[in-house]
Coordinates of C-alpha atoms in Angstrom, one line a residue:
M6 CA -64.7 -30.7 -222.8
L7 CA -62.5 -27.9 -224.2
S8 CA -65.5 -25.6 -224.9
T9 CA -66.8 -26.2 -221.3
T10 CA -63.4 -25.2 -219.9
R11 CA -63.4 -22.0 -222.0
I12 CA -66.8 -21.1 -220.7
V13 CA -65.7 -21.5 -217.1
L14 CA -62.6 -19.4 -217.7
H15 CA -64.6 -16.7 -219.4
R16 CA -67.0 -16.5 -216.5
L17 CA -64.1 -16.3 -214.0
M18 CA -62.6 -13.4 -216.0
Q19 CA -66.0 -11.6 -215.9
A20 CA -66.3 -12.1 -212.2
R21 CA -62.8 -10.7 -211.6
Q22 CA -63.5 -7.6 -213.7
S23 CA -66.8 -7.1 -211.8
T24 CA -64.9 -7.3 -208.5
K25 CA -62.3 -4.7 -209.6
L26 CA -65.1 -2.3 -210.7
L27 CA -66.8 -2.7 -207.3
Q28 CA -63.5 -2.1 -205.4
S29 CA -62.6 0.9 -207.4
A30 CA -66.0 2.7 -207.3
R31 CA -67.4 4.7 -204.4
W32 CA -71.0 3.6 -204.2
Y33 CA -73.8 2.6 -201.8
G34 CA -75.4 -0.8 -202.6
E35 CA -79.1 -1.4 -202.8
F36 CA -80.8 -3.3 -200.0
N37 CA -81.3 -6.8 -201.3
V38 CA -82.7 -8.8 -198.4
N39 CA -86.2 -10.2 -198.7
L40 CA -88.1 -7.6 -196.7
P41 CA -90.5 -7.2 -195.0
L42 CA -90.2 -10.4 -193.0
A43 CA -94.0 -10.6 -192.5
Q44 CA -95.2 -13.7 -190.7
P45 CA -92.9 -16.0 -188.7
S46 CA -91.7 -19.0 -190.7
V47 CA -92.9 -21.5 -188.1
D48 CA -96.1 -21.5 -185.9
M49 CA -95.0 -24.7 -184.0
N50 CA -98.7 -25.8 -183.9
M51 CA -99.3 -23.8 -180.8
G52 CA -103.1 -24.5 -181.1
I53 CA -102.7 -28.1 -179.9
P54 CA -104.0 -28.0 -176.2
V55 CA -102.2 -29.7 -173.3
K56 CA -105.0 -31.4 -171.2
G57 CA -105.2 -31.6 -167.5
E58 CA -103.0 -29.9 -164.9
K59 CA -99.7 -30.8 -166.7
I60 CA -97.4 -27.9 -167.4
L61 CA -94.4 -27.6 -169.7
A62 CA -91.4 -26.1 -167.9
T63 CA -88.6 -24.8 -170.2
Y64 CA -85.4 -24.6 -168.2
V65 CA -83.1 -21.8 -169.5
W66 CA -79.4 -21.2 -168.5
I67 CA -76.2 -19.4 -169.5
D68 CA -73.6 -21.8 -171.1
G69 CA -69.9 -21.8 -170.8
T70 CA -69.3 -18.9 -173.2
G71 CA -70.9 -16.5 -170.7
E72 CA -72.9 -15.1 -173.6
N73 CA -75.1 -17.8 -175.2
M74 CA -78.1 -19.5 -173.7
R75 CA -79.4 -23.0 -173.7
E76 CA -82.8 -24.5 -172.9
K77 CA -84.6 -27.8 -172.6
T78 CA -88.2 -28.6 -171.6
R79 CA -89.8 -31.1 -169.3
T80 CA -93.4 -32.0 -168.3
L81 CA -94.5 -31.5 -164.7
K82 CA -97.6 -33.1 -163.4
K83 CA -98.9 -29.8 -162.1
D84 CA -97.7 -26.3 -161.4
P85 CA -95.3 -26.5 -158.4
G86 CA -96.1 -22.9 -157.4
G87 CA -93.1 -20.9 -156.2
V88 CA -89.7 -21.2 -157.8
Q89 CA -88.3 -23.0 -154.7
N90 CA -90.7 -25.9 -155.5
Y91 CA -89.4 -26.5 -159.0
P92 CA -87.2 -29.6 -159.3
R93 CA -83.5 -29.4 -160.0
W94 CA -82.4 -30.9 -163.3
S95 CA -79.2 -31.8 -165.0
F96 CA -77.5 -31.6 -168.4
D97 CA -74.3 -32.7 -170.2
G98 CA -71.8 -29.9 -169.5
S99 CA -69.3 -31.3 -172.0
S100 CA -71.6 -30.2 -174.8
T101 CA -72.1 -26.7 -173.5
Y102 CA -68.5 -25.7 -172.8
Q103 CA -69.0 -26.2 -169.1
A104 CA -67.3 -29.6 -168.4
S105 CA -64.6 -31.8 -169.8
K106 CA -65.5 -34.6 -172.1
G107 CA -65.9 -38.0 -170.4
E108 CA -66.6 -38.8 -166.8
N109 CA -68.4 -36.5 -164.3
S110 CA -69.8 -34.1 -166.9
D111 CA -73.2 -33.7 -165.4
M112 CA -74.1 -30.1 -164.5
I113 CA -76.9 -29.2 -162.1
L114 CA -79.7 -26.7 -163.0
V115 CA -81.1 -24.8 -160.0
P116 CA -84.3 -22.9 -160.7
A117 CA -83.9 -19.2 -159.8
A118 CA -86.8 -17.3 -161.4
I119 CA -89.9 -18.3 -163.2
Y120 CA -91.9 -16.4 -165.9
P121 CA -95.1 -17.1 -167.9
D122 CA -94.1 -18.8 -171.3
P123 CA -95.3 -16.7 -174.2
F124 CA -94.6 -19.5 -176.7
F125 CA -96.4 -22.4 -175.1
G126 CA -98.9 -20.0 -173.5
G127 CA -101.4 -21.3 -171.0
N128 CA -100.0 -22.0 -167.6
H129 CA -96.6 -23.1 -168.9
K130 CA -93.4 -21.6 -167.5
L131 CA -89.9 -20.4 -168.4
V132 CA -87.5 -21.3 -165.6
L133 CA -84.3 -19.3 -165.4
C134 CA -81.6 -21.4 -163.7
E135 CA -78.3 -21.1 -162.0
V136 CA -75.7 -23.7 -163.0
L137 CA -73.7 -25.8 -160.4
D138 CA -70.9 -28.2 -161.2
A139 CA -70.6 -31.8 -160.1
Q140 CA -69.4 -30.7 -156.7
G141 CA -72.3 -28.4 -156.2
Q142 CA -70.3 -25.2 -156.7
P143 CA -71.3 -22.3 -159.0
A144 CA -70.1 -22.9 -162.6
A145 CA -67.5 -20.6 -164.0
T146 CA -70.0 -18.5 -165.8
N147 CA -72.6 -18.5 -163.0
H148 CA -72.2 -14.9 -161.8
R149 CA -75.7 -14.8 -160.4
H150 CA -74.6 -16.6 -157.2
K151 CA -72.1 -13.8 -156.2
C152 CA -74.4 -11.0 -157.4
K153 CA -77.3 -12.3 -155.2
E154 CA -75.0 -12.2 -152.1
V155 CA -74.1 -8.6 -152.8
M156 CA -77.7 -7.5 -153.6
D157 CA -79.0 -9.1 -150.5
K158 CA -76.5 -7.1 -148.4
I159 CA -77.4 -3.7 -150.0
D160 CA -81.1 -4.3 -150.2
H161 CA -81.7 -1.8 -147.4
T162 CA -80.6 1.0 -149.8
V163 CA -83.4 0.0 -152.1
P164 CA -81.2 -0.3 -155.2
W165 CA -83.0 0.2 -158.6
F166 CA -81.4 -0.7 -161.9
G167 CA -82.5 -0.2 -165.5
M168 CA -80.6 -1.3 -168.6
E169 CA -80.7 -0.3 -172.2
Q170 CA -79.9 -3.3 -174.4
E171 CA -78.7 -2.7 -177.9
Y172 CA -78.3 -5.4 -180.5
L173 CA -77.9 -6.1 -184.2
F174 CA -80.0 -8.4 -186.4
L175 CA -78.1 -10.7 -188.8
D176 CA -79.3 -12.9 -191.6
R177 CA -78.4 -16.6 -191.5
D178 CA -75.2 -15.8 -193.4
G179 CA -74.0 -13.6 -190.6
H180 CA -74.7 -10.4 -192.6
P181 CA -76.4 -7.4 -191.0
L182 CA -80.1 -7.5 -191.8
G183 CA -81.0 -5.0 -194.5
W184 CA -77.4 -4.3 -195.5
P185 CA -76.5 -4.8 -199.2
K186 CA -74.4 -7.9 -199.9
F187 CA -71.9 -5.8 -201.8
G188 CA -71.0 -2.4 -200.5
F189 CA -72.5 -0.6 -197.5
P190 CA -75.7 1.2 -196.6
K191 CA -75.9 5.0 -196.8
P192 CA -74.1 6.6 -193.9
Q193 CA -75.6 6.9 -190.4
G194 CA -78.2 9.6 -190.0
P195 CA -81.6 8.3 -191.3
Y196 CA -81.9 5.1 -189.2
Y197 CA -82.3 6.3 -185.5
C198 CA -86.0 6.1 -184.4
A199 CA -86.8 6.0 -188.1
V200 CA -89.8 4.8 -190.2
G201 CA -89.7 3.6 -193.7
G202 CA -88.9 0.4 -195.6
D203 CA -85.5 1.8 -196.8
R204 CA -84.2 2.4 -193.3
I205 CA -86.0 0.0 -190.9
F206 CA -85.2 -3.7 -190.8
G207 CA -86.7 -6.2 -188.4
R208 CA -89.6 -4.3 -186.9
E209 CA -91.7 -7.4 -187.0
I210 CA -89.3 -9.2 -184.7
V211 CA -88.9 -6.2 -182.4
N212 CA -92.7 -5.8 -181.9
T213 CA -93.2 -9.5 -181.3
H214 CA -90.4 -9.5 -178.8
Y215 CA -92.0 -6.5 -177.0
R216 CA -95.3 -8.3 -176.6
A217 CA -93.6 -11.6 -175.6
S218 CA -91.6 -9.8 -172.9
L219 CA -94.7 -8.1 -171.4
Y220 CA -96.5 -11.4 -171.5
A221 CA -93.7 -13.0 -169.5
G222 CA -94.0 -10.2 -166.9
L223 CA -90.7 -8.4 -167.7
A224 CA -90.4 -4.7 -167.0
L225 CA -89.8 -3.8 -170.7
F226 CA -90.1 0.0 -170.8
G227 CA -89.7 0.8 -174.5
I228 CA -88.0 0.1 -177.8
N229 CA -86.5 2.1 -180.7
S230 CA -84.3 1.6 -183.7
E231 CA -80.7 2.7 -183.3
V232 CA -78.1 4.6 -185.3
T233 CA -76.7 1.7 -187.3
P234 CA -79.1 0.1 -189.8
G235 CA -80.4 -3.2 -188.5
Q236 CA -79.6 -2.2 -184.9
W237 CA -82.2 -1.9 -182.2
E238 CA -82.6 -1.2 -178.5
Y239 CA -85.0 -2.0 -175.7
Q240 CA -85.1 -0.6 -172.2
L241 CA -85.7 -2.7 -169.2
G242 CA -86.5 -1.6 -165.7
E243 CA -86.7 -0.4 -163.1
C244 CA -85.7 -3.6 -161.3
R245 CA -84.7 -4.0 -157.7
G246 CA -81.4 -5.8 -157.0
I247 CA -81.0 -9.3 -158.5
E248 CA -84.2 -8.9 -160.7
M249 CA -82.2 -6.7 -163.1
G250 CA -79.9 -9.6 -164.1
D251 CA -82.7 -12.1 -164.1
Q252 CA -84.9 -10.1 -166.4
L253 CA -82.2 -9.0 -168.8
W254 CA -81.1 -12.6 -169.4
M255 CA -84.7 -13.7 -169.9
S256 CA -85.4 -10.9 -172.3
R257 CA -82.3 -11.9 -174.4
Y258 CA -83.6 -15.5 -174.4
L259 CA -87.0 -14.3 -175.7
L260 CA -85.4 -12.2 -178.4
H261 CA -83.4 -15.1 -179.7
R262 CA -86.5 -17.3 -179.7
V263 CA -88.6 -14.7 -181.6
A264 CA -85.8 -14.0 -184.1
E265 CA -85.4 -17.7 -184.6
Q266 CA -89.0 -18.0 -185.8
F267 CA -88.4 -15.3 -188.4
G268 CA -85.2 -17.0 -189.7
V269 CA -83.0 -14.2 -188.3
T270 CA -80.2 -14.3 -185.7
V271 CA -79.2 -11.7 -183.1
T272 CA -75.7 -10.6 -182.1
F273 CA -74.9 -8.8 -178.9
H274 CA -71.3 -8.2 -179.9
P275 CA -70.5 -4.5 -179.2
K276 CA -68.7 -4.0 -182.5
P277 CA -68.9 -6.8 -185.1
A278 CA -66.1 -6.7 -187.7
I279 CA -68.4 -5.4 -190.5
T280 CA -69.4 -2.4 -188.4
R281 CA -65.9 -1.3 -187.4
G282 CA -65.9 1.5 -189.8
N283 CA -67.9 4.7 -189.2
W284 CA -70.8 2.9 -187.5
N285 CA -72.0 3.1 -183.9
G286 CA -71.3 0.1 -181.7
A287 CA -73.7 -1.5 -179.2
G288 CA -73.8 -1.1 -175.5
A289 CA -75.9 -2.0 -172.5
H290 CA -76.0 1.3 -170.5
C291 CA -76.9 0.7 -166.9
N292 CA -79.0 3.2 -164.8
F293 CA -78.6 3.0 -161.1
S294 CA -80.0 4.7 -158.0
T295 CA -80.6 4.2 -154.3
E296 CA -83.4 5.6 -152.2
E297 CA -81.1 8.4 -151.0
M298 CA -80.2 9.4 -154.6
R299 CA -83.9 9.5 -155.5
S300 CA -84.8 11.7 -152.5
E301 CA -84.6 15.4 -152.2
G302 CA -81.0 16.6 -152.4
G303 CA -80.0 13.2 -153.8
I304 CA -77.6 14.9 -156.2
K305 CA -75.0 14.9 -153.4
A306 CA -75.1 11.2 -153.1
I307 CA -74.9 10.8 -156.9
E308 CA -71.9 13.1 -157.1
A309 CA -70.2 11.3 -154.2
A310 CA -70.5 8.1 -156.2
M311 CA -68.2 9.4 -159.0
P312 CA -64.8 9.1 -157.4
K313 CA -65.8 5.6 -156.2
L314 CA -66.6 4.6 -159.8
E315 CA -63.4 6.2 -161.0
A316 CA -61.4 4.2 -158.5
T317 CA -62.7 0.9 -159.8
H318 CA -62.7 1.9 -163.5
K319 CA -60.2 -0.7 -164.7
E320 CA -61.9 -3.5 -162.9
C321 CA -65.3 -2.4 -164.2
I322 CA -63.9 -2.4 -167.8
R323 CA -62.5 -5.9 -167.2
V324 CA -65.9 -7.4 -166.1
Y325 CA -68.1 -5.3 -168.4
D326 CA -67.8 -7.8 -171.2
P327 CA -67.3 -11.6 -171.1
H328 CA -63.8 -11.4 -172.5
D329 CA -62.0 -9.3 -169.9
G330 CA -62.8 -6.1 -171.7
E331 CA -61.3 -7.1 -175.1
D332 CA -64.7 -6.8 -176.9
N333 CA -65.3 -3.4 -175.5
K334 CA -62.0 -2.0 -176.8
Y335 CA -63.6 -1.9 -180.3
R336 CA -66.5 0.2 -179.0
L337 CA -65.1 2.5 -176.3
T338 CA -62.9 4.6 -178.6
G339 CA -64.1 8.1 -177.6
K340 CA -66.0 8.3 -180.9
H341 CA -69.6 7.3 -181.9
E342 CA -71.1 8.5 -178.6
T343 CA -68.7 6.5 -176.4
S344 CA -66.1 7.3 -173.7
S345 CA -62.5 6.3 -173.8
Y346 CA -61.6 2.7 -172.8
D347 CA -58.8 3.7 -170.5
K348 CA -60.0 7.0 -169.0
F349 CA -62.9 7.7 -166.6
N350 CA -65.0 10.9 -166.9
W351 CA -68.5 12.0 -166.1
G352 CA -70.7 14.9 -166.9
V353 CA -74.3 16.2 -167.3
A354 CA -76.0 15.2 -170.5
N355 CA -72.6 14.0 -171.9
R356 CA -73.0 10.9 -174.1
A357 CA -69.2 10.8 -174.5
A358 CA -68.7 10.3 -170.8
S359 CA -68.1 7.1 -168.9
V360 CA -71.0 8.0 -166.6
R361 CA -73.7 10.5 -167.6
L362 CA -76.1 12.4 -165.4
P363 CA -79.3 13.1 -167.3
R364 CA -80.2 16.8 -167.7
S365 CA -83.4 16.2 -165.6
V366 CA -81.2 14.9 -162.7
A367 CA -79.1 18.0 -162.6
L368 CA -82.2 20.2 -162.7
N369 CA -84.2 18.3 -160.1
K370 CA -81.2 17.7 -157.9
K371 CA -82.1 14.0 -157.5
G372 CA -82.5 10.9 -159.6
Y373 CA -80.0 8.4 -161.0
L374 CA -76.7 7.9 -162.8
E375 CA -76.1 6.2 -166.1
D376 CA -73.0 4.0 -166.5
R377 CA -72.4 4.0 -170.3
R378 CA -69.4 1.6 -170.2
P379 CA -71.0 -1.9 -170.2
S380 CA -70.8 -3.8 -173.5
S381 CA -74.0 -5.0 -175.2
N382 CA -72.8 -8.6 -174.5
C383 CA -72.1 -7.9 -170.8
D384 CA -73.3 -10.2 -168.1
P385 CA -75.8 -8.0 -166.2
Y386 CA -75.0 -9.9 -163.0
Q387 CA -71.4 -8.7 -163.3
V388 CA -72.3 -5.1 -164.1
T389 CA -74.9 -4.6 -161.3
R390 CA -72.6 -6.3 -158.8
M391 CA -69.7 -4.2 -159.7
I392 CA -71.6 -1.0 -159.5
A393 CA -72.9 -2.0 -156.1
E394 CA -69.5 -3.0 -154.8
S395 CA -67.9 0.2 -156.1
L396 CA -70.4 2.4 -154.2
Q397 CA -71.2 0.4 -151.1
Y398 CA -68.1 -1.5 -149.9
V399 CA -64.6 -1.0 -148.6
Y400 CA -61.7 -1.7 -151.0
K401 CA -58.3 -2.7 -149.7
H402 CA -55.4 -1.1 -151.5
H403 CA -51.6 -1.3 -151.0
S404 CA -51.8 1.4 -148.3
G405 CA -54.3 -0.7 -146.3
V406 CA -58.0 -0.5 -145.7
L407 CA -59.4 3.0 -146.1
N408 CA -62.2 4.4 -143.9
S409 CA -65.7 3.5 -145.1
E410 CA -68.5 5.9 -145.2
K411 CA -72.1 5.3 -146.4
F412 CA -71.1 5.0 -150.0
G413 CA -67.7 3.3 -149.6
A414 CA -64.2 4.7 -149.7
Y415 CA -62.2 6.3 -152.4
V416 CA -59.3 4.2 -153.6
P417 CA -56.4 5.4 -155.8
D418 CA -56.2 4.0 -159.2
H419 CA -54.6 0.6 -159.4
K420 CA -51.2 -0.1 -161.1
E421 CA -51.2 -0.8 -164.8
G422 CA -51.8 -4.5 -165.5
V423 CA -52.8 -5.4 -161.9
R424 CA -55.8 -7.7 -161.8
L425 CA -57.9 -8.1 -158.7
P426 CA -58.8 -11.6 -157.4
V427 CA -62.3 -12.8 -156.6
L428 CA -64.0 -11.0 -153.7
S429 CA -64.4 -12.9 -150.5
F430 CA -66.5 -12.3 -147.4
R431 CA -64.5 -11.9 -144.2
C432 CA -65.6 -13.0 -140.7
G433 CA -69.2 -13.2 -141.9
C434 CA -69.6 -9.5 -141.6
S435 CA -71.2 -7.2 -144.2
V436 CA -67.9 -5.6 -145.3
L437 CA -66.4 -6.8 -148.5
V438 CA -62.6 -6.5 -148.9
R439 CA -60.7 -6.6 -152.1
Q440 CA -57.0 -7.3 -151.9
C441 CA -54.7 -6.0 -154.6
E442 CA -51.8 -8.1 -155.9
A443 CA -48.5 -6.5 -155.2

């Protein structure tokens, strides 16, 4: 017994000495994750056929976190056709942070968009849903409902959106994929758009997600590795109106599902704790244009949009991540290709700006603007709605309702700390009014 105790104490001393050496030395650890990932760990027996006209419909929704997604699958006797023909369903909201424990916890799933299912294949479908509470009202994290109202009202402007979704792969221990367990990778520089086993981690997942997204009919435009090792980006769009939010949420769902089969997790947090040193964060830049902006001389409409976006900067920051802007504070520091959290600026080809105009837009005098403020874990319904409201509608300030022109009215910056309540439609007209708290 005594000898066993001595052995344990000796090993503890060795571990302590090793830790001190690691802490005192400046070094870069070796990559020690089992790479490449190669084949998915599970094939789910997808070769088993489903006979007859039956289809498997996987209902997908956003849970009470406003970030994570849930799903469950049901059998339908045959393909119902349009999304309006898919039946509503219910689930236990007390287990998804969407209802209190106990009575009346049923939440309602309302089909909103359907996509071919790349996992079950065949004629099976993924069904993106809105969530209603027991009273039939939109759930707290159902921002699609309000976004759809706004997009319907501005559809005559032919609004196009595109989003650039960044994310970071983690192993099941929550450690960035490819990073050494002790120490850090070599500094940023060799990882962006890179090739090579010492700088690229997770390409198998990325390529599978790419193909799955195209199979599902999503407008996935491209992919690339990002500045931080283990970080990737895909571009989605262009999408008209509400389709932007629908497709981005479905693309996130597909990414989680694909990564799951490789035994890897995905984080959309803009700046996980381990990357808060000299590493780039993750965003979801949003590109936007109207038909007028894309037409000859459209640069005038684009430039006219800048004071409108500046006027709503604080409100944009608040809704551009699911935690009232708190997540984005870690990312929008004015460093690592980001703008400042509390200041609005814009410029041509300026990646340190809140809003960037690509060089091609300045040269061609038409095109689109890029809002670089949204966090990677943003709700795209919130982002696209806020951009549309900022540019298209009247805002009511302390001095009263300002005159509205085609792209809305300029509003002075709001007082520090003032939050704006939920928008409401007035008199059934097409003008949205936002009332500031005094």
